[in-house]
Coordinates of C-alpha atoms in Angstrom, one line a residue:
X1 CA -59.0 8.7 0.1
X2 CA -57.3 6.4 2.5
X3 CA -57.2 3.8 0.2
X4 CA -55.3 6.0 -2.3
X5 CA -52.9 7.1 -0.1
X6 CA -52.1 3.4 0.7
X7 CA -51.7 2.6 -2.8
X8 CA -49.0 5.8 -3.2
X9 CA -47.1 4.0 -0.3
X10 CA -47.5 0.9 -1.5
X11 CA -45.9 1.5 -4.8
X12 CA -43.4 3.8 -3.3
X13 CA -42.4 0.7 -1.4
X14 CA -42.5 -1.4 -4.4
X15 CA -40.1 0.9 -6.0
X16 CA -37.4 0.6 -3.0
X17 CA -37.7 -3.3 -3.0
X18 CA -37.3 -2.7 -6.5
X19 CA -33.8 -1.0 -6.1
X20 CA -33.1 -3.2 -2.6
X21 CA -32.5 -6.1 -4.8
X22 CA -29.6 -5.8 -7.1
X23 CA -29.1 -8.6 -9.5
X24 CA -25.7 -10.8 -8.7
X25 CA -23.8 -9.2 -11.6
X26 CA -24.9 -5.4 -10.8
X27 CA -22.1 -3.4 -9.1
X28 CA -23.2 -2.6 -5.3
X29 CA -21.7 0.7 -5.4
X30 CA -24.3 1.6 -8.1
X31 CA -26.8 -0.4 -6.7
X32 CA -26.2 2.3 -3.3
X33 CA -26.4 5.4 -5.4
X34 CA -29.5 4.2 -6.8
X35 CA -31.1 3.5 -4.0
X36 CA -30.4 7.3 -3.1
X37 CA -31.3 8.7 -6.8
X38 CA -34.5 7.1 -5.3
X39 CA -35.3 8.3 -2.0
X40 CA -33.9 11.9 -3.2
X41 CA -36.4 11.2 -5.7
X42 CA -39.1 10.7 -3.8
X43 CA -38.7 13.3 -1.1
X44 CA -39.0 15.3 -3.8
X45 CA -42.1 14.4 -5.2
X46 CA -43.8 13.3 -2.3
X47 CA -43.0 14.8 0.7
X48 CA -46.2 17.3 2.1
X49 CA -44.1 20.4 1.7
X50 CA -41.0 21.9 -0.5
X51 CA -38.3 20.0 1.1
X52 CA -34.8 22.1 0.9
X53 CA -32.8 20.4 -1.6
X54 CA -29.4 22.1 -0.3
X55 CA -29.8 21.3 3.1
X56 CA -30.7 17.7 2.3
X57 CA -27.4 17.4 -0.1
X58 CA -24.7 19.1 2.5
X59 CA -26.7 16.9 5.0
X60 CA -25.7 13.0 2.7
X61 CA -22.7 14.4 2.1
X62 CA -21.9 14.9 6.1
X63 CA -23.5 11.3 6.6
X64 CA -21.7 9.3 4.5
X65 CA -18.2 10.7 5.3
X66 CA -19.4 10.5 8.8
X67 CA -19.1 6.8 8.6
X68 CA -15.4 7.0 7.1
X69 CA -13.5 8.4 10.2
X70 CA -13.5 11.4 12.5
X71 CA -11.2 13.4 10.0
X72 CA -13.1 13.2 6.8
X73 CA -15.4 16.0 6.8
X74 CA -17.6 18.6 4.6
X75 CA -16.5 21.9 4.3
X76 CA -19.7 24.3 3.6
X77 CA -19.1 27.4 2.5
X78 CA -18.5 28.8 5.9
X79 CA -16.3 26.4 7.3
X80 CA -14.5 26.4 3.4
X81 CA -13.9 30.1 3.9
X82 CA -12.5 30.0 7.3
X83 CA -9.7 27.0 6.3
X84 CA -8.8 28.9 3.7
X85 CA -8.4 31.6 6.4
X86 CA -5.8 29.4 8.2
X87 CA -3.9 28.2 5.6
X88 CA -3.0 31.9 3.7
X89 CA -2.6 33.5 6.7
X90 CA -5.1 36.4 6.3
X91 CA -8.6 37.3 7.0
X92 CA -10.9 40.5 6.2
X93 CA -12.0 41.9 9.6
X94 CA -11.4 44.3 12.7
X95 CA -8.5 43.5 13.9
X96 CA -8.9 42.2 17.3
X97 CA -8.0 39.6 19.4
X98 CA -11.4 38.3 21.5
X99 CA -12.2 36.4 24.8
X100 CA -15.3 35.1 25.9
X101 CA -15.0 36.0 29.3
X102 CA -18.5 34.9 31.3
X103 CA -21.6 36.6 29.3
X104 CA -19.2 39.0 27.8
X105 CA -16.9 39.0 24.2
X106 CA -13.9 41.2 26.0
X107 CA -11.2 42.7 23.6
X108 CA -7.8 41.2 24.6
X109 CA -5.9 43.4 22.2
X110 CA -6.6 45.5 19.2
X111 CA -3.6 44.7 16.3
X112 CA -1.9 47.6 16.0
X113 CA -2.1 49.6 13.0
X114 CA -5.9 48.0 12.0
X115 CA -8.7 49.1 11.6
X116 CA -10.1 49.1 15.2
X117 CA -7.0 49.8 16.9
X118 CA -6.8 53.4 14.7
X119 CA -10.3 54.0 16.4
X120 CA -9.0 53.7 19.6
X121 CA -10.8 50.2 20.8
X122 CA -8.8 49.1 24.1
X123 CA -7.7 46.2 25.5
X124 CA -10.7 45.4 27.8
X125 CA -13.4 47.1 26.0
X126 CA -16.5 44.4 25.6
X127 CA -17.9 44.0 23.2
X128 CA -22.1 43.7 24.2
X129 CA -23.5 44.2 20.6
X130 CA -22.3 43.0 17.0
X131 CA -24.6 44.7 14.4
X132 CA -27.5 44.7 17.0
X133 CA -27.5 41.9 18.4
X134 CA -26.6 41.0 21.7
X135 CA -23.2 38.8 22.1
X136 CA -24.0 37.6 25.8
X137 CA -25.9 34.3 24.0
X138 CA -22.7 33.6 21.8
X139 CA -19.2 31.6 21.8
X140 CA -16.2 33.7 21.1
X141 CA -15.7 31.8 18.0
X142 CA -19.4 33.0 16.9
X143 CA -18.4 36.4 17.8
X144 CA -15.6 36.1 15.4
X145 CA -17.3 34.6 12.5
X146 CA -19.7 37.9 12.6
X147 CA -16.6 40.1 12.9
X148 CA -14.7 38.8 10.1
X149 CA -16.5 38.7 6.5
X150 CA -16.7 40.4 3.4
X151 CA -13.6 43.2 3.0
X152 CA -14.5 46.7 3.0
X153 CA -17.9 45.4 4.5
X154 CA -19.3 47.6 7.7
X155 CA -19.4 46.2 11.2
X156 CA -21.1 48.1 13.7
X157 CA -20.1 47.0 17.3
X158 CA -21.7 48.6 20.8
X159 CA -18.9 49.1 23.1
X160 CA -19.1 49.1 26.8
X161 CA -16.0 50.7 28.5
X162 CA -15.1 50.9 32.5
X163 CA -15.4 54.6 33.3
X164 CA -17.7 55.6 30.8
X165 CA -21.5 56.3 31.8
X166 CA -22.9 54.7 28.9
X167 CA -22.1 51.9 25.9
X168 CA -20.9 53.4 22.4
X169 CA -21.3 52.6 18.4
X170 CA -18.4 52.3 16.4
X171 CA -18.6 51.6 12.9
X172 CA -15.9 50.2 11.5
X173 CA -15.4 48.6 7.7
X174 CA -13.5 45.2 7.8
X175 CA -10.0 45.3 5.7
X176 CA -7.5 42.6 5.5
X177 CA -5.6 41.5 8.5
X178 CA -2.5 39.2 8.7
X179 CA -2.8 35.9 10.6
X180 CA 0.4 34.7 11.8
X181 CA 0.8 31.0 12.3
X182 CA 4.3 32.0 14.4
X183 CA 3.1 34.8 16.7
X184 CA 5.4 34.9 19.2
X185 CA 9.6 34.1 19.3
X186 CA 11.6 35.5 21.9
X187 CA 15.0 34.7 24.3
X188 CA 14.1 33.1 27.8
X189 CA 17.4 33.0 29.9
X190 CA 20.7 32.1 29.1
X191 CA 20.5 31.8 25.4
X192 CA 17.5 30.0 25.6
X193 CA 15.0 30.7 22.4
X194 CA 11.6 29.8 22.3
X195 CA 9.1 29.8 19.7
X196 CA 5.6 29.0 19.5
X197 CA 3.8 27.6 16.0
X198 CA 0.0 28.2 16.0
X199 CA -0.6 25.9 13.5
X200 CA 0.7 24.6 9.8
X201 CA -0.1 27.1 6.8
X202 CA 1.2 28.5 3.6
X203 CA 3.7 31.0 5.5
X204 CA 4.4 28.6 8.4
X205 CA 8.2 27.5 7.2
X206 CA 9.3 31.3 6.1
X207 CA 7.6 32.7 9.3
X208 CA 9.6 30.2 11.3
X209 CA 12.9 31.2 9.7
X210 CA 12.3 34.5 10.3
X211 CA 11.9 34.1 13.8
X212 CA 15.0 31.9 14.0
X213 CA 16.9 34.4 12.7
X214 CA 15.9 37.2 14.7
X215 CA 16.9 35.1 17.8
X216 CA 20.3 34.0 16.6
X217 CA 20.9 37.7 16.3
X218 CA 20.2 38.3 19.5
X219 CA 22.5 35.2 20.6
X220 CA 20.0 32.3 20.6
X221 CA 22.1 28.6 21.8
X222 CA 19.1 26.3 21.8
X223 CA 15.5 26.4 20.8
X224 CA 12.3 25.3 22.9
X225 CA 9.8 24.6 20.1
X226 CA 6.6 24.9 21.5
X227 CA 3.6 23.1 19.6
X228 CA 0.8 22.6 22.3
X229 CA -2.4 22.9 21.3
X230 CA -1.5 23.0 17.8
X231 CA -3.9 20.9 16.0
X232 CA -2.1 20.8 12.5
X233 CA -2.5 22.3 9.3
X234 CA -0.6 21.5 5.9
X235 CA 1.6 18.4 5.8
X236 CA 4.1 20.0 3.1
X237 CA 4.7 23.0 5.5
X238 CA 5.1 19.8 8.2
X239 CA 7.8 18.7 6.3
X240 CA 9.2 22.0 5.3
X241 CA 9.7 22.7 9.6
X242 CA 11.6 19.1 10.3
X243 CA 13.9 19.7 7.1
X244 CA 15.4 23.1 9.2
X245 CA 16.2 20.6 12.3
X246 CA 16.9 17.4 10.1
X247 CA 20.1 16.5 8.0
X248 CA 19.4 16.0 4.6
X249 CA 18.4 12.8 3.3
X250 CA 16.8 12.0 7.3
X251 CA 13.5 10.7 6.6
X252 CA 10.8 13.0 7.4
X253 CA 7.7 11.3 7.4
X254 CA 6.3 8.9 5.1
X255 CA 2.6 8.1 3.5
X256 CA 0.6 4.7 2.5
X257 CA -3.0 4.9 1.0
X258 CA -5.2 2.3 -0.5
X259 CA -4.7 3.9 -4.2
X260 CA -0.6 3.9 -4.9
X261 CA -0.8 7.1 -5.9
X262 CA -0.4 8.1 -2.1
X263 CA 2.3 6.3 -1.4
X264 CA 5.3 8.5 -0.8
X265 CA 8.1 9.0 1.7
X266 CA 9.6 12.8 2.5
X267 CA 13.2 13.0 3.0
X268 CA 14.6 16.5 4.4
X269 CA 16.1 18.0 2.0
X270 CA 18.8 20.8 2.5
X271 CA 21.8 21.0 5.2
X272 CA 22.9 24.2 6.6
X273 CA 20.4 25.4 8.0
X274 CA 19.7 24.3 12.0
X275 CA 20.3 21.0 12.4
X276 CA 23.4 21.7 15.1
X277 CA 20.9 24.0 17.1
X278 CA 19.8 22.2 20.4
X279 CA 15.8 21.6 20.3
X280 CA 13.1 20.4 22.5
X281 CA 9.9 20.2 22.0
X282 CA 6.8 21.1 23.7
X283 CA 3.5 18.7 23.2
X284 CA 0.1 18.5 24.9
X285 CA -3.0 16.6 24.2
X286 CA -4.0 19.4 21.6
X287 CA -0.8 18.7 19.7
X288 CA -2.1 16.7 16.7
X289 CA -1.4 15.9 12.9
X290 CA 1.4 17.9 11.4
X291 CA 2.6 19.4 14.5
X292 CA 3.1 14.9 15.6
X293 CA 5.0 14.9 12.3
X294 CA 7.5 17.4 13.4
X295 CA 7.4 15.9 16.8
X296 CA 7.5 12.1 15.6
X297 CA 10.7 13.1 13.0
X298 CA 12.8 14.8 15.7
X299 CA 12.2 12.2 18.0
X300 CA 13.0 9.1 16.3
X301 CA 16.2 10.8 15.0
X302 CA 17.3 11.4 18.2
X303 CA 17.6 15.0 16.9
X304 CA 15.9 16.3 20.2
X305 CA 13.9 15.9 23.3
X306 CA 9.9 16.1 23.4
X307 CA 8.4 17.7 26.4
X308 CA 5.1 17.8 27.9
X309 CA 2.3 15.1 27.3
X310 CA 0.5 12.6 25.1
X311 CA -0.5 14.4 21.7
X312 CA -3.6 13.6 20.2
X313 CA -2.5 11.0 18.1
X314 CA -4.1 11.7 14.8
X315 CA -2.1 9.3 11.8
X316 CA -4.1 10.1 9.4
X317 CA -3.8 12.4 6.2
X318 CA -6.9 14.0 4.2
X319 CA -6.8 15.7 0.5
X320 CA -9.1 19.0 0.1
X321 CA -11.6 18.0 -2.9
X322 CA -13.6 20.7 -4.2
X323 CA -17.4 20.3 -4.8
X324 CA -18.0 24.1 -5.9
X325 CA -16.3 27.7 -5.7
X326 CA -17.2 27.2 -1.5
X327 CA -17.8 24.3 -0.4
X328 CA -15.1 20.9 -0.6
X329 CA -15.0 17.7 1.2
X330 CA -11.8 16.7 3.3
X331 CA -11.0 13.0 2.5
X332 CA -9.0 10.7 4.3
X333 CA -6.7 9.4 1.7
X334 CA -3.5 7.8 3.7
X335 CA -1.7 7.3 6.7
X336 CA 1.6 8.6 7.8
X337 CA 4.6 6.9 9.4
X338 CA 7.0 8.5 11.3
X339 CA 10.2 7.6 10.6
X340 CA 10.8 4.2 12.9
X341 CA 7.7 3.3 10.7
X342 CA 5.2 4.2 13.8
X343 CA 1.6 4.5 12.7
X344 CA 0.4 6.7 15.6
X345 CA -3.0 7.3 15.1
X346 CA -5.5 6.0 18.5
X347 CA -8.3 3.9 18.0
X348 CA -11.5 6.0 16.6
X349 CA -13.6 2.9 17.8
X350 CA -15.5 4.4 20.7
X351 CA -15.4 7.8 19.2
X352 CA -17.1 9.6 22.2
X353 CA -13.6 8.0 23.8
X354 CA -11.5 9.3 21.2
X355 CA -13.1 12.9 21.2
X356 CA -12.6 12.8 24.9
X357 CA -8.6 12.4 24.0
X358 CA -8.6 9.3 26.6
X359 CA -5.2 7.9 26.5
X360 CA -4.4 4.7 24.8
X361 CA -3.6 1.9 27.0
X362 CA 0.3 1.2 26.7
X363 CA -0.3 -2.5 26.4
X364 CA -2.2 -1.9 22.8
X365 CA 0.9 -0.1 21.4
X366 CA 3.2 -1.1 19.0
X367 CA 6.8 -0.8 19.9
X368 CA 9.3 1.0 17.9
X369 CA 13.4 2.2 18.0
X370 CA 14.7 5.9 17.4
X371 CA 18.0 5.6 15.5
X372 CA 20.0 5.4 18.5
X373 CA 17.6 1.9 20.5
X374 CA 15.6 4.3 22.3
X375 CA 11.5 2.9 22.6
X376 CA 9.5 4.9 21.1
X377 CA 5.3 3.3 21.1
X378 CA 2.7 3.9 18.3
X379 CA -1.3 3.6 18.4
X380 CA -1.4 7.0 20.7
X381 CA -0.1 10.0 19.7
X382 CA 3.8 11.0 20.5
X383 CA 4.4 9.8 24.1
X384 CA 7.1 12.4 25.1
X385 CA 10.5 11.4 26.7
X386 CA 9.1 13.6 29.5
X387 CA 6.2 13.7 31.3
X388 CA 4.5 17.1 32.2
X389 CA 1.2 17.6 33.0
X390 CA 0.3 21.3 32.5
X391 CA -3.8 20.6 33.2
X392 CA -4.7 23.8 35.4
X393 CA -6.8 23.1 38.8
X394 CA -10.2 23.6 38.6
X395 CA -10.5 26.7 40.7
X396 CA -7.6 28.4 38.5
X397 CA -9.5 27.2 35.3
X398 CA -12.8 28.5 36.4
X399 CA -10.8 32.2 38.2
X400 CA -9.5 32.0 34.4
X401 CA -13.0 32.0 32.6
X402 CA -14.5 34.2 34.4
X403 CA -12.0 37.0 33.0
X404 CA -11.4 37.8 36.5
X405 CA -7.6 37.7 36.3
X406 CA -6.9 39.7 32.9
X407 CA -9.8 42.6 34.2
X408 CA -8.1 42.6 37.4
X409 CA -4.4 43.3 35.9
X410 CA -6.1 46.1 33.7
X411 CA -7.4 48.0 36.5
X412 CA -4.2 47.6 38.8
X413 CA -2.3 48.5 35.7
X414 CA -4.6 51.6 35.6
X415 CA -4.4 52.4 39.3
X416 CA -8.0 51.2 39.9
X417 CA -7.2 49.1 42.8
X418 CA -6.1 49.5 46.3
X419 CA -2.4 48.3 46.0
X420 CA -2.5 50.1 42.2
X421 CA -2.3 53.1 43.2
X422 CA 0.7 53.0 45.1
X423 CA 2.8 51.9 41.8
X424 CA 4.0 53.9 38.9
X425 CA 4.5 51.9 35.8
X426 CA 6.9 52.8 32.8
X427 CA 6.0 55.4 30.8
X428 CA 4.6 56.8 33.5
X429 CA 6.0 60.3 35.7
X430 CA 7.9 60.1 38.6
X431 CA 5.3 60.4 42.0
X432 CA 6.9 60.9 45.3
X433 CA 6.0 58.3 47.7
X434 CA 4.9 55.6 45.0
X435 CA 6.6 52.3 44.2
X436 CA 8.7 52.8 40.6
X437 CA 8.1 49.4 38.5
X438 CA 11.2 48.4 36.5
X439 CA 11.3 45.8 34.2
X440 CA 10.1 43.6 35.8
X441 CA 6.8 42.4 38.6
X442 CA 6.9 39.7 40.6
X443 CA 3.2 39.1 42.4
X444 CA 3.7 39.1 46.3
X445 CA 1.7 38.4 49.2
X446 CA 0.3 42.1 48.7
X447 CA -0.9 41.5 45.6
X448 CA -2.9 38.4 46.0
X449 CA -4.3 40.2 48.7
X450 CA -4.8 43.1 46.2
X451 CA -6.8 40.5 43.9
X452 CA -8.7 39.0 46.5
X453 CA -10.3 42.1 47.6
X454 CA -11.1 42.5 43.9
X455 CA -12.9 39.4 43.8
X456 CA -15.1 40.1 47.3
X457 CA -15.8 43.3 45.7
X458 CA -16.6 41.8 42.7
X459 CA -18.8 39.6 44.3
X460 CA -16.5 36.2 43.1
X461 CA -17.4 33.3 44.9
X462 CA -15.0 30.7 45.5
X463 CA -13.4 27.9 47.7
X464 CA -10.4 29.3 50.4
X465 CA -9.1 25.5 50.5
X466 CA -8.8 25.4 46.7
X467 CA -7.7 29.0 46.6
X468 CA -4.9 28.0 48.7
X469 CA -3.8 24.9 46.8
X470 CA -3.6 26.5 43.5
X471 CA -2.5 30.1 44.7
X472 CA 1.4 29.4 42.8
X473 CA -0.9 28.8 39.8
X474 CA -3.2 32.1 40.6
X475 CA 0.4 34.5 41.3
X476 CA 1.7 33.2 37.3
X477 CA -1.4 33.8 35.8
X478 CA -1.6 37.2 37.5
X479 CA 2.1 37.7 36.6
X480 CA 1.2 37.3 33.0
X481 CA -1.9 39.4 33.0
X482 CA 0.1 42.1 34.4
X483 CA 3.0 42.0 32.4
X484 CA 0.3 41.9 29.3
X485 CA -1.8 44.9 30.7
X486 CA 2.0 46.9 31.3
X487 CA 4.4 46.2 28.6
X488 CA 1.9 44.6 26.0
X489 CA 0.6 40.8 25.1
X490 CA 4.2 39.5 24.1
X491 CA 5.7 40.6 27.5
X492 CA 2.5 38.6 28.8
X493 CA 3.4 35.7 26.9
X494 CA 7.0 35.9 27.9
X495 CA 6.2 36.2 31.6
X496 CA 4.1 33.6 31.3
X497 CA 6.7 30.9 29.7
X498 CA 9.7 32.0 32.6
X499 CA 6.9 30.1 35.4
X500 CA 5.6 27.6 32.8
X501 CA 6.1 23.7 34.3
X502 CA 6.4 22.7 30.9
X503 CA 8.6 25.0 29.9
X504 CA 10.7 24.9 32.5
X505 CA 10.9 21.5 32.6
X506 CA 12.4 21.7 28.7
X507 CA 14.8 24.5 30.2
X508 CA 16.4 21.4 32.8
X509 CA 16.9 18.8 29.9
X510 CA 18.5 21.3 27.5
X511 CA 21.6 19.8 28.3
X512 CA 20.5 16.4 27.8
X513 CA 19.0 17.5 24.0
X514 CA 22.6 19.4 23.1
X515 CA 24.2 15.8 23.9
X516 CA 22.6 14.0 21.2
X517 CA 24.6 16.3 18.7
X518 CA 27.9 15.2 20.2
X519 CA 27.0 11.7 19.2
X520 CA 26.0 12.6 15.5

């Protein structure tokens, strides 16, 4: 029996040196796929149990784009169904915006008018159960995969609310929710509009427009354009945003591949639209691909100021290629220029490096000129013209995980804490001997003291020293949580922008961005 088994392995090795030795005038590539008809070959027939033939194909297929580059990728039916998610704009699901805060998936707001805000889930509620199973083991982005789905499928969550004695089953059936890649455009001060773009997709440019509109109606001067931690999307749509800010016939962006075929450059197109509006733009390390095409196109055309820091640098652009009704491979099949010909994407070399977003060393960058001389460096990402750095200290990031600073605002909002209960909030009736809250709340000294009785009651451990240092990064982030648990998540969000370094910092060189149109 030994012997025979030797021989099977003998010959199976016969069979690979076989194939291992193309002749001069056989093509390698065919040579390779042989070699693979081969081992897929005999897996199959030899190996001691049914091997799984699926698994093993999305498995090659990950390997060998794996040694392409970082951005080519397999798209299995899950992760094909949730792109296609992103780029239309819509999902089938609940409704709701979640939060993994510590063990616990925490509602951060229901959507108003879906399906679980018309059965009255609240901004707070956690969610300790999806279909029966515990969510204290899962990511937030798990949580969501189980929540969205099939439409008019049947989700049964557990709900555990403050106040209530006991958890409670809802059932609710998915239906189809809108996902806007422009969720939030409203006026700062003096004039000052501000938009924020999630990401690229199909509704990106009209959603955009929209939301300019609605500000210049309500007397919008100059635009802060906020992409951080937008990771990209759609390179059309890309180009789509820069032609509202560009002059027609400006260069948008431009593409070079290996096959020809790819080789294109995108001029903007139209005039009239807002190319006279003053614009800065606001970057961070999570700024990447199409959102560095807008950024790279206003910047070497002078046409505004970018804010913040180093974006991810990502020059590369991939073509969807589909392998079956749900599953596709993403394919690197150019690069893109900006429009001083910069190549920005960083070096994928040390790729644990490169995941890590570590900054590219200014002496390995190429050196290019905006239209009017200004340097402008390649081989990194969009370095902005200023530098930003919005990273929050650890104790604030850690205050911030925990959840401790949105649950706190909901119970203050609700009269649940000590200082709470001597506010009345709009909407609310008139109490004599209470504090009435206009439209606005500024955190005091009393509130942080307020909050850090919640957190010793809470039983929240952390360090006084650090506690200190960070405590004008502890009052915003309770300003916005308040402002979100009183008038809603926008009024969070806008709260939140007023104190932003970043954001402020684009509200100082707004001046400087409205001189480069006097030069045009």
């Amino acid at each position: 029996m030994k012997k025979r088994i030797l021989l099977i392995g003998a010959a199976a090795l016969a069979a690979l040196a076989l194939v291992q030795q193309p002749s001069h005038d056989q093509d390698l590539w065919a040579a390779s796929r042989e070699k693979v008809r081969t081992i897929a070959g005999l897996i199959r027939e030899g190996y001691f149990q049914p091997p799984g033939e699926q698994l093993m194909a999305e498995a090659s297929i990950r390997g060998a784009l794996e040694t392409l580059d970082p951005h080519s990728y397999f798209l299995d039916p899950s992760s094909f169904s949730r792109m296609r998610e992103e780029y239309t704009g819509k999902y089938f699901g609940l409704g709701i915006q979640i939060q993994k805060q510590g063990e616990n998936i925490v509602v951060i707001s229901p959507i108003e008018g879906g399906p679980a805000w018309r059965l009255g889930i609240q901004p707070g509620d956690v969610i300790s159960h999806i279909d029966g199973e515990s969510t204290v083991p899962i990511s937030s982005y798990d949580a969501m995969q189980k929540l969205r789905g099939e439409k008019d499928v049947p989700v049964t969550i557990t709900i555990v609310r403050d106040g209530l004695d006991s958890p409670f089953e809802l059932t609710i059936v998915r239906e189809e929710i809108p996902l806007l890649s422009v969720p939030y455009a409203f006026l700062l001060e003096d004039g000052i509009g501000y938009i924020y773009i999630r990401n690229f997709a199909e509704h990106t440019p009209s959603e955009l427009e929209d939301g300019l509109a609605k500000l210049t109606a309500q007397g919008m001067t100059s635009l802060i354009l906020d992409l951080r931690l937008n990771t990209g999307g759609s390179l059309m749509q890309s180009i789509e945003v820069s032609d509202l800010f560009l002059p027609r016939g400006s260069l948008v962006v431009s593409i070079e591949g290996r096959n020809p075929a790819y080789d294109r450059a995108f001029p903007a197109s139209m005039n009239g639209q807002y190319e006279d509006l003053p614009l800065v733009i606001l970057i961070d390390q999570g700024t990447a691909s199409a959102s560095e095409i807008v950024s790279g196109a206003v910047m070497d055309h002078d046409r505004g100021l970018v804010v913040g820091e180093d974006s991810w640098g990502k020059g590369l652009v991939q073509t969807v290629f589909p392998l079956a009704s749900n599953m596709a491979v993403a394919l690197t099949v150019a690069q893109y220029l900006t429009p001083s010909g910069r190549f920005i994407q960083r070096d994928y070399t040390e790729i644990d490096d490169y995941l890590l977003s570590k900054r590219a060393p200014e002496d390995t960058r190429e050196i290019k000129y905006t239209n009017a001389g200004r340097k402008v460096l390649g081989q990194g990402g969009i370095t902005p013209d200023y530098q930003v750095n919005s990273l929050l200290k650890p104790v604030t990031g850690r205050l911030r995980l925990s959840g401790v600073f949105f649950s706190y605002a909901r119970r203050f909002a609700q009269h649940q804490t000590e200082l709470g209960r001597k506010f009345v909030f709009p909407g609310e009736p008139e109490a004599a001997g209470k504090i009435m809250v206009g439209r606005t709340f500024l955190v005091n000294d009393d509130v942080v003291a307020d909050f850090r009785r919640y957190l010793a009651d809470r039983k929240v451990d952390y360090d006084e020293n650090a506690f200190l240092g960070a405590e004008l990064e502890i009052r915003r982030e309770l300003e916005r949580e308040i402002a979100g648990a009183v008038w809603g998540v926008n009024e969070g969000i806008r709260v939140a922008r007023l104190t932003d370094p970043v954001v402020m910092k684009a509200i100082e060189v707004m001046p400087e961005a409205a001189r480069f149109l006097e030069k045009k």
